[in-house]
Amino acid sequence: MKESIAEKIKFLPFYGIIDFKETKRFYDDNFSSKENLFQFRLSKIQIFIGNKNNILGIQSFYKNLKNEEFPGKIGYNEQIKEILKIIKFDIPPNDYLCYMNIYKTDEEGIKRLKFATKKGKELEVGEGGDDSKISYLNENGQNIILSISGGYNKQLSLLSCRFININDYFGNSIGYFELRIKMKDEKFKNKVNANINRYEDSDKVLIRACLLPESCFNGIIQFCMR
């Protein structure tokens, strides 16, 4: 039996330290569930910074197919009033998050974070810590980070994510995206339409799908990716 795309999602173990009595967990797995895998994309991360450049917490945001943004769980202790600034990292709609470096110590947990997108946009916050060297997530930028989870006490102490290989994520739809881009060229589109009756029925369906409005096209892509 063919493995579904949702079954190819991988889980990064929690990095950091945990106090089973004090650490509060937060999860955004619902945005990358089997039902929502292609309904949402990670669109923004914001980091809460406190005294001495400590990372107090993190929160992710996700956009749906209508470009509406939804907040993930707040991953910091809201009773702590020492936030000095909030750093926001926007992920463009034509890009995706593929790197997450976690720097930690055994005594204090997460001290520094570095994020990067496939197209090279970067954010680094915090100071110190040892690189966890998460090679199986970050190797060659071939994974898409779908959602982020973690834990906090007085500051961010745990971090994890769900991710998937880019080829598994886009494998069933690359042809649609490539043709849709080409069909934006009027000369190419007119040539294709003039010869539409020469194509097989399956090719005609592909061509017509790539000419649909954005919302309809996204619906087809979602169906093909399941």
mmCIF file with all atom_site columns, C-alpha atoms in Angstrom:
data_model
loop_
_atom_site.group_PDB
_atom_site.id
_atom_site.type_symbol
_atom_site.label_atom_id
_atom_site.label_alt_id
_atom_site.label_comp_id
_atom_site.label_asym_id
_atom_site.label_entity_id
_atom_site.label_seq_id
_atom_site.pdbx_PDB_ins_code
_atom_site.Cartn_x
_atom_site.Cartn_y
_atom_site.Cartn_z
_atom_site.occupancy
_atom_site.B_iso_or_equiv
_atom_site.pdbx_formal_charge
_atom_site.auth_seq_id
_atom_site.auth_comp_id
_atom_site.auth_asym_id
_atom_site.auth_atom_id
_atom_site.pdbx_PDB_model_num
ATOM 1   C CA . MET A 1 1   ? 0.000  0.000  0.000   1.00 0.00 ? 1   MET A CA 1
ATOM 2   C CA . LYS A 1 2   ? 1.330  3.441  -0.938  1.00 0.00 ? 2   LYS A CA 1
ATOM 3   C CA . GLU A 1 3   ? 2.404  5.526  2.035   1.00 0.00 ? 3   GLU A CA 1
ATOM 4   C CA . SER A 1 4   ? 0.371  8.744  2.349   1.00 0.00 ? 4   SER A CA 1
ATOM 5   C CA . ILE A 1 5   ? 2.142  12.092 2.422   1.00 0.00 ? 5   ILE A CA 1
ATOM 6   C CA . ALA A 1 6   ? 0.928  12.758 5.969   1.00 0.00 ? 6   ALA A CA 1
ATOM 7   C CA . GLU A 1 7   ? 2.634  9.560  7.126   1.00 0.00 ? 7   GLU A CA 1
ATOM 8   C CA . LYS A 1 8   ? 5.966  10.959 5.917   1.00 0.00 ? 8   LYS A CA 1
ATOM 9   C CA . ILE A 1 9   ? 5.926  13.814 8.429   1.00 0.00 ? 9   ILE A CA 1
ATOM 10  C CA . LYS A 1 10  ? 8.840  13.553 10.874  1.00 0.00 ? 10  LYS A CA 1
ATOM 11  C CA . PHE A 1 11  ? 9.129  14.764 14.469  1.00 0.00 ? 11  PHE A CA 1
ATOM 12  C CA . LEU A 1 12  ? 12.147 16.529 15.915  1.00 0.00 ? 12  LEU A CA 1
ATOM 13  C CA . PRO A 1 13  ? 12.759 15.409 19.538  1.00 0.00 ? 13  PRO A CA 1
ATOM 14  C CA . PHE A 1 14  ? 12.559 18.137 22.168  1.00 0.00 ? 14  PHE A CA 1
ATOM 15  C CA . TYR A 1 15  ? 15.866 19.973 22.612  1.00 0.00 ? 15  TYR A CA 1
ATOM 16  C CA . GLY A 1 16  ? 16.616 21.786 25.877  1.00 0.00 ? 16  GLY A CA 1
ATOM 17  C CA . ILE A 1 17  ? 15.893 20.943 29.503  1.00 0.00 ? 17  ILE A CA 1
ATOM 18  C CA . ILE A 1 18  ? 12.685 20.034 31.301  1.00 0.00 ? 18  ILE A CA 1
ATOM 19  C CA . ASP A 1 19  ? 11.373 20.294 34.825  1.00 0.00 ? 19  ASP A CA 1
ATOM 20  C CA . PHE A 1 20  ? 8.385  17.940 34.867  1.00 0.00 ? 20  PHE A CA 1
ATOM 21  C CA . LYS A 1 21  ? 6.666  19.988 37.595  1.00 0.00 ? 21  LYS A CA 1
ATOM 22  C CA . GLU A 1 22  ? 7.335  23.489 36.264  1.00 0.00 ? 22  GLU A CA 1
ATOM 23  C CA . THR A 1 23  ? 7.725  23.288 32.482  1.00 0.00 ? 23  THR A CA 1
ATOM 24  C CA . LYS A 1 24  ? 4.622  24.276 30.519  1.00 0.00 ? 24  LYS A CA 1
ATOM 25  C CA . ARG A 1 25  ? 4.244  22.667 27.100  1.00 0.00 ? 25  ARG A CA 1
ATOM 26  C CA . PHE A 1 26  ? 2.764  24.194 23.958  1.00 0.00 ? 26  PHE A CA 1
ATOM 27  C CA . TYR A 1 27  ? 1.936  22.422 20.691  1.00 0.00 ? 27  TYR A CA 1
ATOM 28  C CA . ASP A 1 28  ? 0.974  23.600 17.196  1.00 0.00 ? 28  ASP A CA 1
ATOM 29  C CA . ASP A 1 29  ? 0.631  20.088 15.761  1.00 0.00 ? 29  ASP A CA 1
ATOM 30  C CA . ASN A 1 30  ? -2.964 20.798 14.705  1.00 0.00 ? 30  ASN A CA 1
ATOM 31  C CA . PHE A 1 31  ? -1.657 23.071 11.924  1.00 0.00 ? 31  PHE A CA 1
ATOM 32  C CA . SER A 1 32  ? 0.322  20.174 10.448  1.00 0.00 ? 32  SER A CA 1
ATOM 33  C CA . SER A 1 33  ? -2.126 17.338 11.045  1.00 0.00 ? 33  SER A CA 1
ATOM 34  C CA . LYS A 1 34  ? -3.263 14.987 8.284   1.00 0.00 ? 34  LYS A CA 1
ATOM 35  C CA . GLU A 1 35  ? -6.398 17.106 7.800   1.00 0.00 ? 35  GLU A CA 1
ATOM 36  C CA . ASN A 1 36  ? -4.596 20.472 7.810   1.00 0.00 ? 36  ASN A CA 1
ATOM 37  C CA . LEU A 1 37  ? -1.273 19.595 6.175   1.00 0.00 ? 37  LEU A CA 1
ATOM 38  C CA . PHE A 1 38  ? -2.023 21.589 3.020   1.00 0.00 ? 38  PHE A CA 1
ATOM 39  C CA . GLN A 1 39  ? -4.560 23.954 4.560   1.00 0.00 ? 39  GLN A CA 1
ATOM 40  C CA . PHE A 1 40  ? -1.932 25.969 6.461   1.00 0.00 ? 40  PHE A CA 1
ATOM 41  C CA . ARG A 1 41  ? 1.662  27.085 6.089   1.00 0.00 ? 41  ARG A CA 1
ATOM 42  C CA . LEU A 1 42  ? 4.055  28.525 8.671   1.00 0.00 ? 42  LEU A CA 1
ATOM 43  C CA . SER A 1 43  ? 4.061  32.260 7.904   1.00 0.00 ? 43  SER A CA 1
ATOM 44  C CA . LYS A 1 44  ? 5.694  34.042 10.849  1.00 0.00 ? 44  LYS A CA 1
ATOM 45  C CA . ILE A 1 45  ? 7.648  33.506 14.056  1.00 0.00 ? 45  ILE A CA 1
ATOM 46  C CA . GLN A 1 46  ? 7.956  35.991 16.871  1.00 0.00 ? 46  GLN A CA 1
ATOM 47  C CA . ILE A 1 47  ? 10.501 35.733 19.665  1.00 0.00 ? 47  ILE A CA 1
ATOM 48  C CA . PHE A 1 48  ? 10.058 37.305 23.114  1.00 0.00 ? 48  PHE A CA 1
ATOM 49  C CA . ILE A 1 49  ? 13.314 38.740 24.453  1.00 0.00 ? 49  ILE A CA 1
ATOM 50  C CA . GLY A 1 50  ? 13.995 39.677 28.087  1.00 0.00 ? 50  GLY A CA 1
ATOM 51  C CA . ASN A 1 51  ? 16.870 40.957 30.222  1.00 0.00 ? 51  ASN A CA 1
ATOM 52  C CA . LYS A 1 52  ? 20.408 39.991 29.194  1.00 0.00 ? 52  LYS A CA 1
ATOM 53  C CA . ASN A 1 53  ? 19.062 38.994 25.781  1.00 0.00 ? 53  ASN A CA 1
ATOM 54  C CA . ASN A 1 54  ? 17.362 35.927 27.258  1.00 0.00 ? 54  ASN A CA 1
ATOM 55  C CA . ILE A 1 55  ? 14.814 34.149 25.071  1.00 0.00 ? 55  ILE A CA 1
ATOM 56  C CA . LEU A 1 56  ? 11.639 34.180 27.137  1.00 0.00 ? 56  LEU A CA 1
ATOM 57  C CA . GLY A 1 57  ? 9.461  32.437 24.584  1.00 0.00 ? 57  GLY A CA 1
ATOM 58  C CA . ILE A 1 58  ? 8.276  31.957 21.033  1.00 0.00 ? 58  ILE A CA 1
ATOM 59  C CA . GLN A 1 59  ? 5.027  32.009 19.062  1.00 0.00 ? 59  GLN A CA 1
ATOM 60  C CA . SER A 1 60  ? 4.321  30.869 15.507  1.00 0.00 ? 60  SER A CA 1
ATOM 61  C CA . PHE A 1 61  ? 1.673  32.055 13.058  1.00 0.00 ? 61  PHE A CA 1
ATOM 62  C CA . TYR A 1 62  ? 0.076  30.173 10.176  1.00 0.00 ? 62  TYR A CA 1
ATOM 63  C CA . LYS A 1 63  ? -1.810 31.255 7.043   1.00 0.00 ? 63  LYS A CA 1
ATOM 64  C CA . ASN A 1 64  ? -4.566 29.327 5.307   1.00 0.00 ? 64  ASN A CA 1
ATOM 65  C CA . LEU A 1 65  ? -5.334 29.109 1.588   1.00 0.00 ? 65  LEU A CA 1
ATOM 66  C CA . LYS A 1 66  ? -7.248 32.410 1.775   1.00 0.00 ? 66  LYS A CA 1
ATOM 67  C CA . ASN A 1 67  ? -4.146 34.138 3.185   1.00 0.00 ? 67  ASN A CA 1
ATOM 68  C CA . GLU A 1 68  ? -5.820 34.563 6.580   1.00 0.00 ? 68  GLU A CA 1
ATOM 69  C CA . GLU A 1 69  ? -3.363 34.392 9.483   1.00 0.00 ? 69  GLU A CA 1
ATOM 70  C CA . PHE A 1 70  ? -3.929 32.398 12.661  1.00 0.00 ? 70  PHE A CA 1
ATOM 71  C CA . PRO A 1 71  ? -1.781 32.453 15.815  1.00 0.00 ? 71  PRO A CA 1
ATOM 72  C CA . GLY A 1 72  ? -0.270 29.305 17.251  1.00 0.00 ? 72  GLY A CA 1
ATOM 73  C CA . LYS A 1 73  ? 0.019  28.668 20.978  1.00 0.00 ? 73  LYS A CA 1
ATOM 74  C CA . ILE A 1 74  ? 1.824  31.332 23.002  1.00 0.00 ? 74  ILE A CA 1
ATOM 75  C CA . GLY A 1 75  ? 5.041  29.716 24.205  1.00 0.00 ? 75  GLY A CA 1
ATOM 76  C CA . TYR A 1 76  ? 6.073  31.907 27.109  1.00 0.00 ? 76  TYR A CA 1
ATOM 77  C CA . ASN A 1 77  ? 5.043  32.694 30.657  1.00 0.00 ? 77  ASN A CA 1
ATOM 78  C CA . GLU A 1 78  ? 2.678  35.656 30.276  1.00 0.00 ? 78  GLU A CA 1
ATOM 79  C CA . GLN A 1 79  ? 2.981  36.497 33.978  1.00 0.00 ? 79  GLN A CA 1
ATOM 80  C CA . ILE A 1 80  ? 6.611  37.517 33.502  1.00 0.00 ? 80  ILE A CA 1
ATOM 81  C CA . LYS A 1 81  ? 6.666  41.270 32.859  1.00 0.00 ? 81  LYS A CA 1
ATOM 82  C CA . GLU A 1 82  ? 10.285 41.682 31.784  1.00 0.00 ? 82  GLU A CA 1
ATOM 83  C CA . ILE A 1 83  ? 9.821  41.508 28.004  1.00 0.00 ? 83  ILE A CA 1
ATOM 84  C CA . LEU A 1 84  ? 12.063 44.121 26.416  1.00 0.00 ? 84  LEU A CA 1
ATOM 85  C CA . LYS A 1 85  ? 11.223 43.490 22.777  1.00 0.00 ? 85  LYS A CA 1
ATOM 86  C CA . ILE A 1 86  ? 9.437  41.167 20.380  1.00 0.00 ? 86  ILE A CA 1
ATOM 87  C CA . ILE A 1 87  ? 11.363 40.140 17.267  1.00 0.00 ? 87  ILE A CA 1
ATOM 88  C CA . LYS A 1 88  ? 9.267  39.114 14.261  1.00 0.00 ? 88  LYS A CA 1
ATOM 89  C CA . PHE A 1 89  ? 10.457 36.882 11.418  1.00 0.00 ? 89  PHE A CA 1
ATOM 90  C CA . ASP A 1 90  ? 8.135  36.846 8.395   1.00 0.00 ? 90  ASP A CA 1
ATOM 91  C CA . ILE A 1 91  ? 8.295  33.947 5.947   1.00 0.00 ? 91  ILE A CA 1
ATOM 92  C CA . PRO A 1 92  ? 7.300  35.108 2.434   1.00 0.00 ? 92  PRO A CA 1
ATOM 93  C CA . PRO A 1 93  ? 4.525  33.159 0.645   1.00 0.00 ? 93  PRO A CA 1
ATOM 94  C CA . ASN A 1 94  ? 7.001  31.992 -2.029  1.00 0.00 ? 94  ASN A CA 1
ATOM 95  C CA . ASP A 1 95  ? 9.476  30.708 0.575   1.00 0.00 ? 95  ASP A CA 1
ATOM 96  C CA . TYR A 1 96  ? 9.459  28.331 3.541   1.00 0.00 ? 96  TYR A CA 1
ATOM 97  C CA . LEU A 1 97  ? 11.334 27.681 6.776   1.00 0.00 ? 97  LEU A CA 1
ATOM 98  C CA . CYS A 1 98  ? 13.945 24.941 6.423   1.00 0.00 ? 98  CYS A CA 1
ATOM 99  C CA . TYR A 1 99  ? 16.587 25.580 9.134   1.00 0.00 ? 99  TYR A CA 1
ATOM 100 C CA . MET A 1 100 ? 16.274 25.721 12.907  1.00 0.00 ? 100 MET A CA 1
ATOM 101 C CA . ASN A 1 101 ? 19.504 25.735 14.923  1.00 0.00 ? 101 ASN A CA 1
ATOM 102 C CA . ILE A 1 102 ? 19.121 25.372 18.689  1.00 0.00 ? 102 ILE A CA 1
ATOM 103 C CA . TYR A 1 103 ? 21.924 26.449 21.032  1.00 0.00 ? 103 TYR A CA 1
ATOM 104 C CA . LYS A 1 104 ? 21.560 25.288 24.634  1.00 0.00 ? 104 LYS A CA 1
ATOM 105 C CA . THR A 1 105 ? 23.299 24.502 27.901  1.00 0.00 ? 105 THR A CA 1
ATOM 106 C CA . ASP A 1 106 ? 22.568 21.679 30.335  1.00 0.00 ? 106 ASP A CA 1
ATOM 107 C CA . GLU A 1 107 ? 22.003 24.200 33.129  1.00 0.00 ? 107 GLU A CA 1
ATOM 108 C CA . GLU A 1 108 ? 19.863 26.898 31.475  1.00 0.00 ? 108 GLU A CA 1
ATOM 109 C CA . GLY A 1 109 ? 18.279 25.274 28.451  1.00 0.00 ? 109 GLY A CA 1
ATOM 110 C CA . ILE A 1 110 ? 17.861 27.247 25.234  1.00 0.00 ? 110 ILE A CA 1
ATOM 111 C CA . LYS A 1 111 ? 20.182 30.243 24.970  1.00 0.00 ? 111 LYS A CA 1
ATOM 112 C CA . ARG A 1 112 ? 20.201 31.059 21.269  1.00 0.00 ? 112 ARG A CA 1
ATOM 113 C CA . LEU A 1 113 ? 18.154 30.280 18.149  1.00 0.00 ? 113 LEU A CA 1
ATOM 114 C CA . LYS A 1 114 ? 18.832 30.622 14.460  1.00 0.00 ? 114 LYS A CA 1
ATOM 115 C CA . PHE A 1 115 ? 16.208 30.260 11.727  1.00 0.00 ? 115 PHE A CA 1
ATOM 116 C CA . ALA A 1 116 ? 16.621 30.384 7.949   1.00 0.00 ? 116 ALA A CA 1
ATOM 117 C CA . THR A 1 117 ? 14.421 29.949 4.891   1.00 0.00 ? 117 THR A CA 1
ATOM 118 C CA . LYS A 1 118 ? 15.133 28.086 1.682   1.00 0.00 ? 118 LYS A CA 1
ATOM 119 C CA . LYS A 1 119 ? 15.880 31.388 -0.082  1.00 0.00 ? 119 LYS A CA 1
ATOM 120 C CA . GLY A 1 120 ? 18.368 32.489 2.572   1.00 0.00 ? 120 GLY A CA 1
ATOM 121 C CA . LYS A 1 121 ? 16.402 34.820 4.849   1.00 0.00 ? 121 LYS A CA 1
ATOM 122 C CA . GLU A 1 122 ? 17.854 34.475 8.373   1.00 0.00 ? 122 GLU A CA 1
ATOM 123 C CA . LEU A 1 123 ? 17.137 35.369 11.986  1.00 0.00 ? 123 LEU A CA 1
ATOM 124 C CA . GLU A 1 124 ? 19.440 34.791 14.960  1.00 0.00 ? 124 GLU A CA 1
ATOM 125 C CA . VAL A 1 125 ? 18.476 35.718 18.533  1.00 0.00 ? 125 VAL A CA 1
ATOM 126 C CA . GLY A 1 126 ? 19.936 35.167 22.003  1.00 0.00 ? 126 GLY A CA 1
ATOM 127 C CA . GLU A 1 127 ? 23.524 34.616 23.141  1.00 0.00 ? 127 GLU A CA 1
ATOM 128 C CA . GLY A 1 128 ? 25.757 31.661 24.016  1.00 0.00 ? 128 GLY A CA 1
ATOM 129 C CA . GLY A 1 129 ? 24.930 27.972 24.201  1.00 0.00 ? 129 GLY A CA 1
ATOM 130 C CA . ASP A 1 130 ? 26.247 24.963 22.308  1.00 0.00 ? 130 ASP A CA 1
ATOM 131 C CA . ASP A 1 131 ? 24.962 24.111 18.836  1.00 0.00 ? 131 ASP A CA 1
ATOM 132 C CA . SER A 1 132 ? 22.753 21.013 18.934  1.00 0.00 ? 132 SER A CA 1
ATOM 133 C CA . LYS A 1 133 ? 23.799 20.258 15.322  1.00 0.00 ? 133 LYS A CA 1
ATOM 134 C CA . ILE A 1 134 ? 20.482 18.912 14.095  1.00 0.00 ? 134 ILE A CA 1
ATOM 135 C CA . SER A 1 135 ? 21.831 17.662 10.771  1.00 0.00 ? 135 SER A CA 1
ATOM 136 C CA . TYR A 1 136 ? 18.884 15.440 9.825   1.00 0.00 ? 136 TYR A CA 1
ATOM 137 C CA . LEU A 1 137 ? 16.586 18.490 9.929   1.00 0.00 ? 137 LEU A CA 1
ATOM 138 C CA . ASN A 1 138 ? 18.897 21.105 8.416   1.00 0.00 ? 138 ASN A CA 1
ATOM 139 C CA . GLU A 1 139 ? 20.840 19.064 5.863   1.00 0.00 ? 139 GLU A CA 1
ATOM 140 C CA . ASN A 1 140 ? 20.886 20.727 2.414   1.00 0.00 ? 140 ASN A CA 1
ATOM 141 C CA . GLY A 1 141 ? 17.690 22.687 3.091   1.00 0.00 ? 141 GLY A CA 1
ATOM 142 C CA . GLN A 1 142 ? 15.631 19.735 1.857   1.00 0.00 ? 142 GLN A CA 1
ATOM 143 C CA . ASN A 1 143 ? 13.029 19.817 4.639   1.00 0.00 ? 143 ASN A CA 1
ATOM 144 C CA . ILE A 1 144 ? 10.076 22.117 5.223   1.00 0.00 ? 144 ILE A CA 1
ATOM 145 C CA . ILE A 1 145 ? 9.291  22.958 8.855   1.00 0.00 ? 145 ILE A CA 1
ATOM 146 C CA . LEU A 1 146 ? 5.516  22.652 9.198   1.00 0.00 ? 146 LEU A CA 1
ATOM 147 C CA . SER A 1 147 ? 4.889  23.625 12.828  1.00 0.00 ? 147 SER A CA 1
ATOM 148 C CA . ILE A 1 148 ? 6.759  24.394 16.058  1.00 0.00 ? 148 ILE A CA 1
ATOM 149 C CA . SER A 1 149 ? 6.193  23.154 19.616  1.00 0.00 ? 149 SER A CA 1
ATOM 150 C CA . GLY A 1 150 ? 8.098  23.506 22.871  1.00 0.00 ? 150 GLY A CA 1
ATOM 151 C CA . GLY A 1 151 ? 8.096  24.262 26.551  1.00 0.00 ? 151 GLY A CA 1
ATOM 152 C CA . TYR A 1 152 ? 8.833  27.148 28.891  1.00 0.00 ? 152 TYR A CA 1
ATOM 153 C CA . ASN A 1 153 ? 9.181  28.086 32.541  1.00 0.00 ? 153 ASN A CA 1
ATOM 154 C CA . LYS A 1 154 ? 10.797 31.418 33.337  1.00 0.00 ? 154 LYS A CA 1
ATOM 155 C CA . GLN A 1 155 ? 12.207 31.344 29.810  1.00 0.00 ? 155 GLN A CA 1
ATOM 156 C CA . LEU A 1 156 ? 12.044 29.140 26.730  1.00 0.00 ? 156 LEU A CA 1
ATOM 157 C CA . SER A 1 157 ? 13.420 25.760 27.770  1.00 0.00 ? 157 SER A CA 1
ATOM 158 C CA . LEU A 1 158 ? 12.324 23.262 25.088  1.00 0.00 ? 158 LEU A CA 1
ATOM 159 C CA . LEU A 1 159 ? 11.858 23.374 21.326  1.00 0.00 ? 159 LEU A CA 1
ATOM 160 C CA . SER A 1 160 ? 10.731 20.892 18.698  1.00 0.00 ? 160 SER A CA 1
ATOM 161 C CA . CYS A 1 161 ? 9.070  20.865 15.292  1.00 0.00 ? 161 CYS A CA 1
ATOM 162 C CA . ARG A 1 162 ? 7.296  18.738 12.705  1.00 0.00 ? 162 ARG A CA 1
ATOM 163 C CA . PHE A 1 163 ? 8.880  18.652 9.253   1.00 0.00 ? 163 PHE A CA 1
ATOM 164 C CA . ILE A 1 164 ? 8.698  16.886 5.910   1.00 0.00 ? 164 ILE A CA 1
ATOM 165 C CA . ASN A 1 165 ? 11.014 16.383 2.950   1.00 0.00 ? 165 ASN A CA 1
ATOM 166 C CA . ILE A 1 166 ? 10.377 18.915 0.200   1.00 0.00 ? 166 ILE A CA 1
ATOM 167 C CA . ASN A 1 167 ? 10.064 16.238 -2.487  1.00 0.00 ? 167 ASN A CA 1
ATOM 168 C CA . ASP A 1 168 ? 7.402  14.412 -0.490  1.00 0.00 ? 168 ASP A CA 1
ATOM 169 C CA . TYR A 1 169 ? 5.536  17.673 0.108   1.00 0.00 ? 169 TYR A CA 1
ATOM 170 C CA . PHE A 1 170 ? 5.520  18.931 -3.487  1.00 0.00 ? 170 PHE A CA 1
ATOM 171 C CA . GLY A 1 171 ? 5.989  15.658 -5.374  1.00 0.00 ? 171 GLY A CA 1
ATOM 172 C CA . ASN A 1 172 ? 2.415  15.280 -6.648  1.00 0.00 ? 172 ASN A CA 1
ATOM 173 C CA . SER A 1 173 ? 2.028  18.890 -7.745  1.00 0.00 ? 173 SER A CA 1
ATOM 174 C CA . ILE A 1 174 ? 5.299  20.150 -9.245  1.00 0.00 ? 174 ILE A CA 1
ATOM 175 C CA . GLY A 1 175 ? 3.920  19.836 -12.782 1.00 0.00 ? 175 GLY A CA 1
ATOM 176 C CA . TYR A 1 176 ? 0.953  22.036 -11.887 1.00 0.00 ? 176 TYR A CA 1
ATOM 177 C CA . PHE A 1 177 ? 3.159  24.799 -10.481 1.00 0.00 ? 177 PHE A CA 1
ATOM 178 C CA . GLU A 1 178 ? 5.561  24.737 -13.431 1.00 0.00 ? 178 GLU A CA 1
ATOM 179 C CA . LEU A 1 179 ? 2.787  24.904 -16.022 1.00 0.00 ? 179 LEU A CA 1
ATOM 180 C CA . ARG A 1 180 ? 0.882  27.609 -14.106 1.00 0.00 ? 180 ARG A CA 1
ATOM 181 C CA . ILE A 1 181 ? 3.966  29.828 -14.186 1.00 0.00 ? 181 ILE A CA 1
ATOM 182 C CA . LYS A 1 182 ? 4.455  29.239 -17.922 1.00 0.00 ? 182 LYS A CA 1
ATOM 183 C CA . MET A 1 183 ? 0.786  29.964 -18.645 1.00 0.00 ? 183 MET A CA 1
ATOM 184 C CA . LYS A 1 184 ? 1.245  33.509 -17.345 1.00 0.00 ? 184 LYS A CA 1
ATOM 185 C CA . ASP A 1 185 ? 3.174  34.195 -20.564 1.00 0.00 ? 185 ASP A CA 1
ATOM 186 C CA . GLU A 1 186 ? 0.454  35.311 -23.008 1.00 0.00 ? 186 GLU A CA 1
ATOM 187 C CA . LYS A 1 187 ? 2.324  34.067 -26.081 1.00 0.00 ? 187 LYS A CA 1
ATOM 188 C CA . PHE A 1 188 ? 2.805  30.605 -24.566 1.00 0.00 ? 188 PHE A CA 1
ATOM 189 C CA . LYS A 1 189 ? -0.803 30.465 -23.305 1.00 0.00 ? 189 LYS A CA 1
ATOM 190 C CA . ASN A 1 190 ? -2.243 31.430 -26.693 1.00 0.00 ? 190 ASN A CA 1
ATOM 191 C CA . LYS A 1 191 ? -0.141 28.768 -28.417 1.00 0.00 ? 191 LYS A CA 1
ATOM 192 C CA . VAL A 1 192 ? -1.340 26.094 -25.983 1.00 0.00 ? 192 VAL A CA 1
ATOM 193 C CA . ASN A 1 193 ? -4.998 27.114 -26.314 1.00 0.00 ? 193 ASN A CA 1
ATOM 194 C CA . ALA A 1 194 ? -4.761 27.165 -30.111 1.00 0.00 ? 194 ALA A CA 1
ATOM 195 C CA . ASN A 1 195 ? -3.666 23.518 -30.056 1.00 0.00 ? 195 ASN A CA 1
ATOM 196 C CA . ILE A 1 196 ? -5.831 22.323 -27.147 1.00 0.00 ? 196 ILE A CA 1
ATOM 197 C CA . ASN A 1 197 ? -7.649 19.679 -29.232 1.00 0.00 ? 197 ASN A CA 1
ATOM 198 C CA . ARG A 1 198 ? -4.366 17.910 -30.016 1.00 0.00 ? 198 ARG A CA 1
ATOM 199 C CA . TYR A 1 199 ? -3.756 17.032 -26.348 1.00 0.00 ? 199 TYR A CA 1
ATOM 200 C CA . GLU A 1 200 ? -4.875 13.982 -24.418 1.00 0.00 ? 200 GLU A CA 1
ATOM 201 C CA . ASP A 1 201 ? -7.838 14.480 -22.071 1.00 0.00 ? 201 ASP A CA 1
ATOM 202 C CA . SER A 1 202 ? -5.542 14.270 -19.021 1.00 0.00 ? 202 SER A CA 1
ATOM 203 C CA . ASP A 1 203 ? -3.364 17.077 -20.436 1.00 0.00 ? 203 ASP A CA 1
ATOM 204 C CA . LYS A 1 204 ? -6.436 19.198 -21.146 1.00 0.00 ? 204 LYS A CA 1
ATOM 205 C CA . VAL A 1 205 ? -7.485 18.870 -17.498 1.00 0.00 ? 205 VAL A CA 1
ATOM 206 C CA . LEU A 1 206 ? -4.010 19.957 -16.350 1.00 0.00 ? 206 LEU A CA 1
ATOM 207 C CA . ILE A 1 207 ? -4.035 22.980 -18.660 1.00 0.00 ? 207 ILE A CA 1
ATOM 208 C CA . ARG A 1 208 ? -7.507 24.127 -17.617 1.00 0.00 ? 208 ARG A CA 1
ATOM 209 C CA . ALA A 1 209 ? -6.668 23.681 -13.935 1.00 0.00 ? 209 ALA A CA 1
ATOM 210 C CA . CYS A 1 210 ? -3.654 25.994 -14.324 1.00 0.00 ? 210 CYS A CA 1
ATOM 211 C CA . LEU A 1 211 ? -5.902 28.717 -15.754 1.00 0.00 ? 211 LEU A CA 1
ATOM 212 C CA . LEU A 1 212 ? -8.347 28.715 -12.840 1.00 0.00 ? 212 LEU A CA 1
ATOM 213 C CA . PRO A 1 213 ? -8.542 31.543 -10.231 1.00 0.00 ? 213 PRO A CA 1
ATOM 214 C CA . GLU A 1 214 ? -6.127 31.272 -7.301  1.00 0.00 ? 214 GLU A CA 1
ATOM 215 C CA . SER A 1 215 ? -8.617 29.847 -4.790  1.00 0.00 ? 215 SER A CA 1
ATOM 216 C CA . CYS A 1 216 ? -9.795 27.108 -7.176  1.00 0.00 ? 216 CYS A CA 1
ATOM 217 C CA . PHE A 1 217 ? -6.241 26.230 -8.192  1.00 0.00 ? 217 PHE A CA 1
ATOM 218 C CA . ASN A 1 218 ? -5.188 25.949 -4.540  1.00 0.00 ? 218 ASN A CA 1
ATOM 219 C CA . GLY A 1 219 ? -8.090 23.588 -3.914  1.00 0.00 ? 219 GLY A CA 1
ATOM 220 C CA . ILE A 1 220 ? -6.904 21.285 -6.689  1.00 0.00 ? 220 ILE A CA 1
ATOM 221 C CA . ILE A 1 221 ? -3.333 21.341 -5.398  1.00 0.00 ? 221 ILE A CA 1
ATOM 222 C CA . GLN A 1 222 ? -4.574 20.445 -1.928  1.00 0.00 ? 222 GLN A CA 1
ATOM 223 C CA . PHE A 1 223 ? -6.473 17.458 -3.362  1.00 0.00 ? 223 PHE A CA 1
ATOM 224 C CA . CYS A 1 224 ? -3.457 16.259 -5.390  1.00 0.00 ? 224 CYS A CA 1
ATOM 225 C CA . MET A 1 225 ? -1.161 16.399 -2.365  1.00 0.00 ? 225 MET A CA 1
ATOM 226 C CA . ARG A 1 226 ? -3.248 14.103 -0.182  1.00 0.00 ? 226 ARG A CA 1
#
